[in-house]
Tab-separated table of C-alpha atoms and ligand atoms in Angstrom:
chain	number	residue	atom	x	y	z
N	10	UNK	CA	16.605	-12.796	-11.166
N	11	UNK	CA	16.185	-8.941	-10.639
N	12	UNK	CA	12.924	-6.554	-9.664
N	13	UNK	CA	12.773	-3.087	-9.990
N	14	UNK	CA	10.466	-1.612	-7.044
N	15	UNK	CA	9.311	1.844	-7.461
N	16	UNK	CA	8.617	3.677	-4.223
N	17	UNK	CA	10.701	1.014	-2.456
N	18	UNK	CA	11.088	3.102	0.637
N	19	UNK	CA	7.546	3.273	1.517
N	20	UNK	CA	5.531	1.522	3.839
N	21	UNK	CA	4.438	-1.027	1.732
N	22	UNK	CA	7.283	-0.809	-0.991
N	23	UNK	CA	9.739	-2.007	1.937
N	24	UNK	CA	7.777	-4.762	3.386
N	25	UNK	CA	7.820	-5.685	-0.444
N	26	UNK	CA	11.544	-5.993	-0.441
N	27	UNK	CA	12.031	-7.551	2.367
N	28	UNK	CA	9.696	-10.383	1.275
N	29	UNK	CA	11.521	-10.368	-2.104
N	30	UNK	CA	14.141	-10.941	-0.836
N	31	UNK	CA	13.279	-13.567	1.756
N	32	UNK	CA	12.271	-15.689	-1.892
N	33	UNK	CA	15.869	-14.695	-3.401
N	34	UNK	CA	14.887	-12.363	-5.542
N	35	UNK	CA	17.730	-9.322	-6.004
N	36	UNK	CA	15.813	-6.131	-5.724
N	37	UNK	CA	17.149	-2.999	-7.066
N	38	UNK	CA	14.742	0.214	-5.584
N	39	UNK	CA	14.528	3.683	-6.840
N	40	UNK	CA	12.443	5.930	-4.795
N	41	UNK	CA	12.511	10.009	-4.455
N	42	UNK	CA	12.231	10.028	-0.816
N	43	UNK	CA	9.600	12.541	-1.116
N	44	UNK	CA	7.524	10.364	1.329
N	45	UNK	CA	10.528	8.270	2.982
N	46	UNK	CA	14.125	8.335	4.670
N	47	UNK	CA	17.368	6.398	3.515
N	48	UNK	CA	17.131	4.961	6.967
N	49	UNK	CA	14.828	2.551	5.505
N	50	UNK	CA	17.842	0.633	3.381
N	51	UNK	CA	19.353	-0.080	7.299
N	52	UNK	CA	16.056	-1.809	8.837
N	53	UNK	CA	15.812	-3.500	5.558
N	54	UNK	CA	19.119	-4.898	5.600
N	55	UNK	CA	18.546	-5.691	9.470
N	56	UNK	CA	15.869	-8.071	8.640
N	57	UNK	CA	18.079	-10.098	5.453
N	58	UNK	CA	21.049	-9.184	5.962
N	59	UNK	CA	21.070	-7.667	2.448
N	60	UNK	CA	21.284	-4.125	1.426
N	61	UNK	CA	19.111	-3.699	-1.645
N	62	UNK	CA	20.372	-1.979	-4.545
N	63	UNK	CA	18.882	1.799	-4.341
N	64	UNK	CA	19.280	5.084	-6.421
N	65	UNK	CA	17.115	7.839	-5.487
N	66	UNK	CA	15.082	8.914	-8.496
N	67	UNK	CA	11.748	10.670	-9.663
N	68	UNK	CA	9.687	9.017	-12.299
N	69	UNK	CA	9.198	12.729	-13.587
N	70	UNK	CA	12.794	13.107	-14.649
N	71	UNK	CA	12.257	10.926	-17.673
N	72	UNK	CA	15.775	11.468	-19.111
N	73	UNK	CA	16.893	10.155	-15.623
N	74	UNK	CA	14.792	6.908	-15.703
N	75	UNK	CA	15.570	6.099	-19.492
N	76	UNK	CA	19.205	6.457	-17.835
N	77	UNK	CA	18.481	3.840	-15.238
N	78	UNK	CA	16.622	1.601	-17.433
N	79	UNK	CA	19.838	1.421	-20.116
N	80	UNK	CA	21.826	0.096	-16.993
N	81	UNK	CA	19.791	-2.241	-15.839
N	82	UNK	CA	19.489	-4.458	-18.459
N	83	UNK	CA	18.147	-7.425	-16.298
N	84	UNK	CA	14.859	-6.909	-14.760
N	85	UNK	CA	12.309	-9.338	-14.777
N	86	UNK	CA	9.301	-7.589	-13.294
N	87	UNK	CA	8.333	-4.578	-12.339
N	88	UNK	CA	6.189	-3.347	-9.013
N	89	UNK	CA	4.932	0.150	-8.818
N	90	UNK	CA	4.286	1.277	-5.598
N	91	UNK	CA	6.039	4.818	-6.459
N	92	UNK	CA	2.698	7.577	-6.069
N	93	UNK	CA	1.113	10.317	-4.042
N	94	UNK	CA	-1.446	8.944	-1.725
N	95	UNK	CA	-3.062	11.408	0.705
N	96	UNK	CA	-6.312	11.881	-0.073
N	97	UNK	CA	-7.347	15.132	1.167
N	98	UNK	CA	-3.686	16.736	-0.326
N	99	UNK	CA	-5.121	15.048	-3.721
N	100	UNK	CA	-8.167	17.109	-3.523
N	101	UNK	CA	-5.703	20.441	-2.849
N	102	UNK	CA	-3.377	19.622	-5.342
N	103	UNK	CA	-5.472	17.342	-8.191
N	104	UNK	CA	-2.964	18.427	-11.021
N	105	UNK	CA	0.331	16.627	-8.978
N	106	UNK	CA	-1.922	13.604	-8.385
N	107	UNK	CA	-2.533	13.610	-12.087
N	108	UNK	CA	0.877	13.712	-12.868
N	109	UNK	CA	2.560	12.144	-10.544
N	110	UNK	CA	0.297	9.080	-10.425
N	111	UNK	CA	-0.421	9.038	-13.939
N	112	UNK	CA	2.162	10.610	-16.062
N	113	UNK	CA	4.881	8.700	-14.426
N	114	UNK	CA	2.712	5.548	-14.528
N	115	UNK	CA	2.446	6.054	-18.506
N	116	UNK	CA	5.998	6.488	-18.961
N	117	UNK	CA	6.844	3.149	-17.056
N	118	UNK	CA	4.792	1.228	-19.516
N	119	UNK	CA	6.345	3.254	-22.780
N	120	UNK	CA	9.552	2.308	-21.325
N	121	UNK	CA	8.656	-1.494	-20.705
N	122	UNK	CA	7.120	-1.560	-24.382
N	123	UNK	CA	10.140	-0.370	-25.343
N	124	UNK	CA	12.311	-2.904	-23.435
N	125	UNK	CA	10.296	-5.718	-24.231
N	126	UNK	CA	9.912	-5.770	-20.430
N	127	UNK	CA	6.564	-8.157	-19.629
N	128	UNK	CA	5.403	-8.607	-16.076
N	129	UNK	CA	4.043	-5.608	-14.005
N	130	UNK	CA	2.480	-5.084	-10.371
N	131	UNK	CA	0.327	-2.239	-9.733
N	132	UNK	CA	-0.622	-0.642	-6.480
N	133	UNK	CA	-4.309	-0.301	-6.749
N	134	UNK	CA	-7.327	0.595	-4.043
N	135	UNK	CA	-10.377	-0.562	-3.032
N	136	UNK	CA	-11.217	2.829	-2.849
N	137	UNK	CA	-12.359	2.074	-6.974
N	138	UNK	CA	-15.339	0.621	-5.526
N	139	UNK	CA	-16.891	3.379	-3.806
N	140	UNK	CA	-19.768	3.009	-1.502
N	141	UNK	CA	-20.323	-1.071	-2.320
N	142	UNK	CA	-23.444	-2.637	-2.836
N	143	UNK	CA	-22.909	-5.488	-1.601
N	144	UNK	CA	-20.710	-7.522	1.010
N	145	UNK	CA	-17.941	-8.601	1.118
N	146	UNK	CA	-17.229	-7.101	-2.504
N	147	UNK	CA	-15.818	-9.030	-5.249
N	148	UNK	CA	-13.731	-8.010	-8.564
N	149	UNK	CA	-17.028	-8.239	-10.001
N	150	UNK	CA	-18.029	-5.301	-8.032
N	151	UNK	CA	-18.637	-1.918	-10.317
N	152	UNK	CA	-15.842	0.962	-10.109
N	153	UNK	CA	-17.831	3.733	-8.485
N	154	UNK	CA	-16.902	7.785	-9.694
N	155	UNK	CA	-14.126	8.642	-7.407
N	156	UNK	CA	-14.345	10.554	-4.928
N	157	UNK	CA	-11.033	12.158	-4.812
N	158	UNK	CA	-8.511	13.022	-7.092
N	159	UNK	CA	-6.140	9.845	-5.483
N	160	UNK	CA	-9.107	7.341	-5.981
N	161	UNK	CA	-9.016	8.740	-9.555
N	162	UNK	CA	-5.816	7.892	-10.212
N	163	UNK	CA	-6.055	4.436	-9.202
N	164	UNK	CA	-9.246	3.795	-11.224
N	165	UNK	CA	-7.492	5.862	-14.548
N	166	UNK	CA	-4.665	3.759	-13.801
N	167	UNK	CA	-6.077	0.463	-14.066
N	168	UNK	CA	-8.195	1.905	-17.315
N	169	UNK	CA	-4.734	2.601	-18.610
N	170	UNK	CA	-2.563	-0.617	-17.230
N	171	UNK	CA	-5.916	-2.731	-18.815
N	172	UNK	CA	-5.346	-0.834	-22.386
N	173	UNK	CA	-2.054	-0.864	-22.786
N	174	UNK	CA	-2.033	-4.966	-21.874
N	175	UNK	CA	-4.321	-5.123	-24.605
N	176	UNK	CA	-1.999	-3.294	-27.110
N	177	UNK	CA	1.337	-4.731	-26.419
N	178	UNK	CA	2.772	-7.851	-24.775
N	179	UNK	CA	2.335	-7.278	-21.396
N	180	UNK	CA	1.449	-8.589	-18.717
N	181	UNK	CA	0.085	-6.910	-15.789
N	182	UNK	CA	-1.932	-7.863	-12.190
N	183	UNK	CA	-3.422	-4.794	-9.941
N	184	UNK	CA	-4.175	-5.439	-6.263
N	185	UNK	CA	-6.925	-3.825	-4.909
N	186	UNK	CA	-5.671	-2.755	-1.005
N	187	UNK	CA	-7.701	-2.764	1.582
N	188	UNK	CA	-6.686	-1.105	5.038
N	189	UNK	CA	-2.724	-2.018	5.398
N	190	UNK	CA	-1.713	-1.182	8.723
N	191	UNK	CA	1.078	-2.505	11.115
N	192	UNK	CA	4.673	-3.167	10.651
N	193	UNK	CA	7.430	-6.095	10.045
N	194	UNK	CA	7.449	-7.385	13.698
N	195	UNK	CA	11.258	-6.870	14.071
N	196	UNK	CA	10.046	-3.607	14.439
N	197	UNK	CA	12.822	-2.447	11.808
N	198	UNK	CA	10.422	-1.187	9.253
N	199	UNK	CA	7.022	0.383	9.075
N	200	UNK	CA	5.063	3.473	8.408
N	201	UNK	CA	6.145	7.123	8.621
N	202	UNK	CA	3.627	9.135	7.973
N	203	UNK	CA	4.853	13.044	7.688
N	204	UNK	CA	2.984	15.581	10.228
N	205	UNK	CA	-0.542	14.679	11.257
N	206	UNK	CA	-1.433	11.262	10.012
N	207	UNK	CA	-4.617	10.719	8.063
N	208	UNK	CA	-5.336	7.424	8.649
N	209	UNK	CA	-6.115	5.601	11.705
N	210	UNK	CA	-3.636	3.588	13.038
N	211	UNK	CA	-0.506	5.620	12.738
N	212	UNK	CA	-2.875	7.912	14.432
N	213	UNK	CA	-3.995	5.360	17.389
N	214	UNK	CA	-0.223	4.582	17.887
N	215	UNK	CA	1.162	8.108	17.965
N	216	UNK	CA	-1.452	9.289	20.564
N	217	UNK	CA	-0.844	6.522	22.360
N	218	UNK	CA	2.714	7.377	22.771
N	219	UNK	CA	1.888	10.980	23.462
N	220	UNK	CA	2.803	12.783	20.059
N	221	UNK	CA	-1.557	13.503	19.784
N	222	UNK	CA	-3.202	14.290	22.358
N	223	UNK	CA	-6.928	12.474	21.499
N	224	UNK	CA	-7.923	10.708	19.038
N	225	UNK	CA	-10.929	10.855	17.074
N	226	UNK	CA	-12.956	8.440	16.314
N	227	UNK	CA	-14.931	9.775	13.040
N	228	UNK	CA	-18.688	8.751	13.364
N	229	UNK	CA	-21.002	6.393	15.641
N	230	UNK	CA	-24.031	6.474	13.812
N	231	UNK	CA	-23.213	3.837	11.484
N	232	UNK	CA	-25.385	1.394	10.386
N	233	UNK	CA	-23.141	-0.911	11.424
N	234	UNK	CA	-23.105	-3.276	15.091
N	235	UNK	CA	-21.041	-0.675	17.321
N	236	UNK	CA	-22.031	2.304	14.910
N	237	UNK	CA	-18.446	3.119	13.941
N	238	UNK	CA	-17.455	2.721	10.109
N	239	UNK	CA	-16.143	-0.808	9.546
N	240	UNK	CA	-12.880	-1.693	7.527
N	241	UNK	CA	-10.679	-4.828	6.195
N	242	UNK	CA	-7.436	-4.154	7.926
N	243	UNK	CA	-4.375	-6.406	6.321
N	244	UNK	CA	-1.061	-6.865	7.939
N	245	UNK	CA	1.318	-5.305	5.746
N	246	UNK	CA	3.332	-8.424	5.981
N	247	UNK	CA	0.222	-10.510	4.247
N	248	UNK	CA	0.066	-7.262	1.718
N	249	UNK	CA	3.923	-7.865	0.928
N	250	UNK	CA	3.634	-11.209	0.160
N	251	UNK	CA	0.790	-11.020	-2.264
N	252	UNK	CA	2.555	-9.180	-4.361
N	253	UNK	CA	5.633	-11.541	-4.416
N	254	UNK	CA	2.803	-14.216	-5.595
N	255	UNK	CA	1.289	-12.166	-7.945
N	256	UNK	CA	4.656	-11.504	-9.918
N	257	UNK	CA	5.991	-15.233	-9.725
N	258	UNK	CA	2.309	-15.676	-11.335
N	259	UNK	CA	3.606	-13.172	-14.483
N	260	UNK	CA	6.931	-14.757	-14.350
N	261	UNK	CA	6.034	-17.869	-14.731
N	262	UNK	CA	2.690	-17.248	-17.416
N	263	UNK	CA	0.310	-18.674	-14.894
N	264	UNK	CA	-2.032	-15.568	-15.253
N	265	UNK	CA	-5.724	-16.589	-16.879
N	266	UNK	CA	-5.598	-13.325	-18.603
N	267	UNK	CA	-3.080	-10.541	-19.790
N	268	UNK	CA	-4.285	-8.151	-16.889
N	269	UNK	CA	-5.967	-9.351	-13.920
N	270	UNK	CA	-7.446	-7.717	-10.867
N	271	UNK	CA	-7.374	-9.215	-7.195
N	272	UNK	CA	-8.783	-8.025	-3.701
N	273	UNK	CA	-6.362	-8.088	-0.925
N	274	UNK	CA	-7.772	-8.164	2.237
N	275	UNK	CA	-8.569	-10.267	4.946
N	276	UNK	CA	-12.068	-10.639	3.851
N	277	UNK	CA	-12.739	-9.770	8.007
N	278	UNK	CA	-14.487	-6.138	8.453
N	279	UNK	CA	-13.626	-4.641	11.867
N	280	UNK	CA	-15.223	-1.474	13.010
N	281	UNK	CA	-12.631	1.203	14.321
N	282	UNK	CA	-14.084	0.823	18.031
N	283	UNK	CA	-13.230	-2.668	17.420
N	284	UNK	CA	-9.659	-1.563	16.612
N	285	UNK	CA	-9.246	0.857	19.389
N	286	UNK	CA	-10.302	-1.556	21.860
N	287	UNK	CA	-7.759	-4.509	20.397
N	288	UNK	CA	-4.870	-1.872	20.517
N	289	UNK	CA	-5.658	-1.268	24.163
N	290	UNK	CA	-6.141	-5.001	24.979
N	291	UNK	CA	-3.366	-6.248	22.841
N	292	UNK	CA	-0.890	-3.347	24.604
N	293	UNK	CA	-2.374	-2.832	27.357
N	294	UNK	CA	-2.127	0.235	27.092
N	295	UNK	CA	-5.281	2.876	27.410
N	296	UNK	CA	-6.098	5.247	24.645
N	297	UNK	CA	-7.319	8.828	24.748
N	298	UNK	CA	-10.730	9.164	22.328
N	299	UNK	CA	-13.860	10.777	21.511
N	300	UNK	CA	-16.716	10.551	18.897
N	301	UNK	CA	-16.607	13.260	16.523
N	302	UNK	CA	-19.080	13.894	13.586
N	303	UNK	CA	-18.434	11.664	10.544
N	304	UNK	CA	-15.903	12.411	8.102
N	305	UNK	CA	-16.616	13.402	4.402
N	306	UNK	CA	-16.046	11.052	1.764
N	307	UNK	CA	-16.064	8.129	3.866
N	308	UNK	CA	-17.915	4.836	3.594
N	309	UNK	CA	-19.821	2.983	6.336
N	310	UNK	CA	-18.305	-0.327	5.826
N	311	UNK	CA	-16.189	-2.136	3.306
N	312	UNK	CA	-14.454	-5.340	3.725
N	313	UNK	CA	-12.939	-8.031	0.676
N	314	UNK	CA	-14.249	-10.931	-0.532
N	315	UNK	CA	-10.808	-12.897	-0.958
N	316	UNK	CA	-11.665	-15.780	-2.416
N	317	UNK	CA	-10.300	-15.256	-5.971
N	318	UNK	CA	-6.920	-14.227	-4.611
N	319	UNK	CA	-7.116	-17.176	-3.095
N	320	UNK	CA	-8.137	-19.799	-5.884
N	321	UNK	CA	-5.486	-17.728	-8.173
N	322	UNK	CA	-2.501	-16.744	-6.304
N	323	UNK	CA	-2.580	-19.431	-3.528
N	324	UNK	CA	-2.561	-16.520	-1.143
N	325	UNK	CA	-4.449	-15.733	2.174
N	326	UNK	CA	-3.850	-13.330	5.277
N	327	UNK	CA	-2.359	-15.465	7.707
N	328	UNK	CA	-2.059	-12.500	10.471
N	329	UNK	CA	-4.644	-11.150	12.275
N	330	UNK	CA	-5.964	-7.706	13.474
N	331	UNK	CA	-4.268	-8.257	17.018
N	332	UNK	CA	-0.343	-9.455	15.775
N	333	UNK	CA	-1.112	-5.899	13.395
N	334	UNK	CA	-1.634	-3.661	16.230
N	335	UNK	CA	1.022	-5.366	18.425
N	336	UNK	CA	3.624	-4.796	15.640
N	337	UNK	CA	2.594	-1.268	14.762
N	338	UNK	CA	2.925	-0.355	18.604
N	339	UNK	CA	6.092	-1.999	18.674
N	340	UNK	CA	7.416	0.335	15.495
N	341	UNK	CA	5.966	3.134	17.110
N	342	UNK	CA	8.518	2.436	20.262
N	343	UNK	CA	11.171	2.109	18.353
N	344	UNK	CA	11.165	5.215	16.401
N	345	UNK	CA	10.468	7.279	19.030
N	346	UNK	CA	13.133	5.407	21.035
N	347	UNK	CA	15.439	5.944	18.283
N	348	UNK	CA	14.695	10.060	18.346
N	349	UNK	CA	15.602	10.123	22.068
N	350	UNK	CA	18.539	8.537	21.462
N	351	UNK	CA	19.689	10.957	18.900
O	27	UD1	C1	-8.309	5.959	2.981
O	27	UD1	C2	-8.917	6.155	1.618
O	27	UD1	C3	-8.211	5.114	0.730
O	27	UD1	C4	-6.777	5.048	0.836
O	27	UD1	C5	-6.516	4.767	1.893
O	27	UD1	C6	-4.950	4.853	2.708
O	27	UD1	C7	-10.607	7.583	1.766
O	27	UD1	C8	-12.339	7.710	1.805
O	27	UD1	N1	-10.169	6.370	1.672
O	27	UD1	O1	-8.749	4.791	3.461
O	27	UD1	O2	-8.359	5.669	-0.736
O	27	UD1	O3	-6.210	3.813	-0.132
O	27	UD1	O4	-7.244	5.411	3.144
O	27	UD1	O5	-4.768	5.902	2.708
O	27	UD1	O6	-10.347	8.633	2.220
O	27	UD1	N2	-10.944	7.196	11.151
O	27	UD1	C9	-10.951	7.763	12.622
O	27	UD1	N3	-9.962	8.359	13.088
O	27	UD1	C10	-8.884	9.101	12.674
O	27	UD1	C11	-8.955	8.377	11.554
O	27	UD1	C12	-9.693	7.578	10.690
O	27	UD1	O7	-12.107	7.683	13.319
O	27	UD1	O8	-8.233	9.644	12.744
O	27	UD1	C13	-11.677	5.969	10.398
O	27	UD1	C14	-12.171	6.616	9.165
O	27	UD1	O9	-13.417	7.081	9.429
O	27	UD1	C15	-12.581	4.928	8.694
O	27	UD1	C16	-11.012	4.256	9.625
O	27	UD1	O10	-10.902	5.524	10.399
O	27	UD1	O11	-13.520	4.926	9.141
O	27	UD1	C17	-10.098	3.827	8.600
O	27	UD1	O12	-9.890	5.663	7.625
O	27	UD1	P1	-8.381	5.168	7.364
O	27	UD1	O13	-7.018	4.608	8.006
O	27	UD1	O14	-8.019	6.804	7.034
O	27	UD1	O15	-8.515	4.646	5.742
O	27	UD1	P2	-9.245	4.825	4.804
O	27	UD1	O16	-10.500	6.158	5.223
O	27	UD1	O17	-10.901	3.157	5.166
């Protein structure tokens, strides 16, 4: 059975390719390499022993995408990661985000309808909930107005998929990720942000290795036990596995509705300070950090109620925050060693 993974060389995509291969699926990746490198294919091959099929392709290039589908007639499912994901950048380049994240989504769904392809998994985000009224947050919680064009593309993306599912014979699942962190325990694939990392854990590992001088902790005056903001950090390998079970649910017709949504987190909140302290302890390193003011747009606390995913998908996060921080650090050290080596 062949699965198409768009954006399959990215952080979550590459880990999902590994889990698909581990379960015996044949994978074809398309990626425009805008935020990934071809070395990722080597990393995947080192882990699974199989080099996935890959085509460099930008989903905005419609003719090439049509040609791709014409040449790949045996695709059973699509996991769609390809999208831009930098919140700040999206504020400055909204049209790029709407074009890149939504036009391409519409085009893929059109291709699926034309070709009677049925099974579609979408990367959504807990950002659709905005600031939660109740914690932990369930899938029934209201979707709040988006704080950034990026967040809006996830909300609108979900709506497009929902409406499309009603009109066409397509089954879809949107997975609302909480905060993906970590790396493959082998150290062969992981997160590789371009430029200065915006997310916490890559900033932590880059500070620990000396690329960044100091981590800034954005705010310690939140209404949380230690004053720093709380998130639900999920190991990327656990997150990757959720895609495989979600896809199998659709392929085996075990879905209850044509369009379903699941929270994908651990169900546990950790504060920024807890992340910093856990990182220092598990890796036995000291981190240079200071407390600064809050970052605009950050919610004080959010973590997932994951009972629906557990019940319906039979999926539950198994790895801990410590596992993720240990693996993120191993990956950071590996890539820096490799660079020095070159
Ligand atoms: C952000 C986005 C979310 C997106 C996700 C993945 C917002 C509001 N949310 O999540 O939509 O899906 O990234 O790209 O932008 N922190 C520091 N210092 C740092 C970096 C982060 O203290 O240098 C803190 C933040 O204030 C936050 C926590 O660490 O409390 C996690 O931040 P981050 O990793 O950026 O993720 P989110 O903001 O939760």
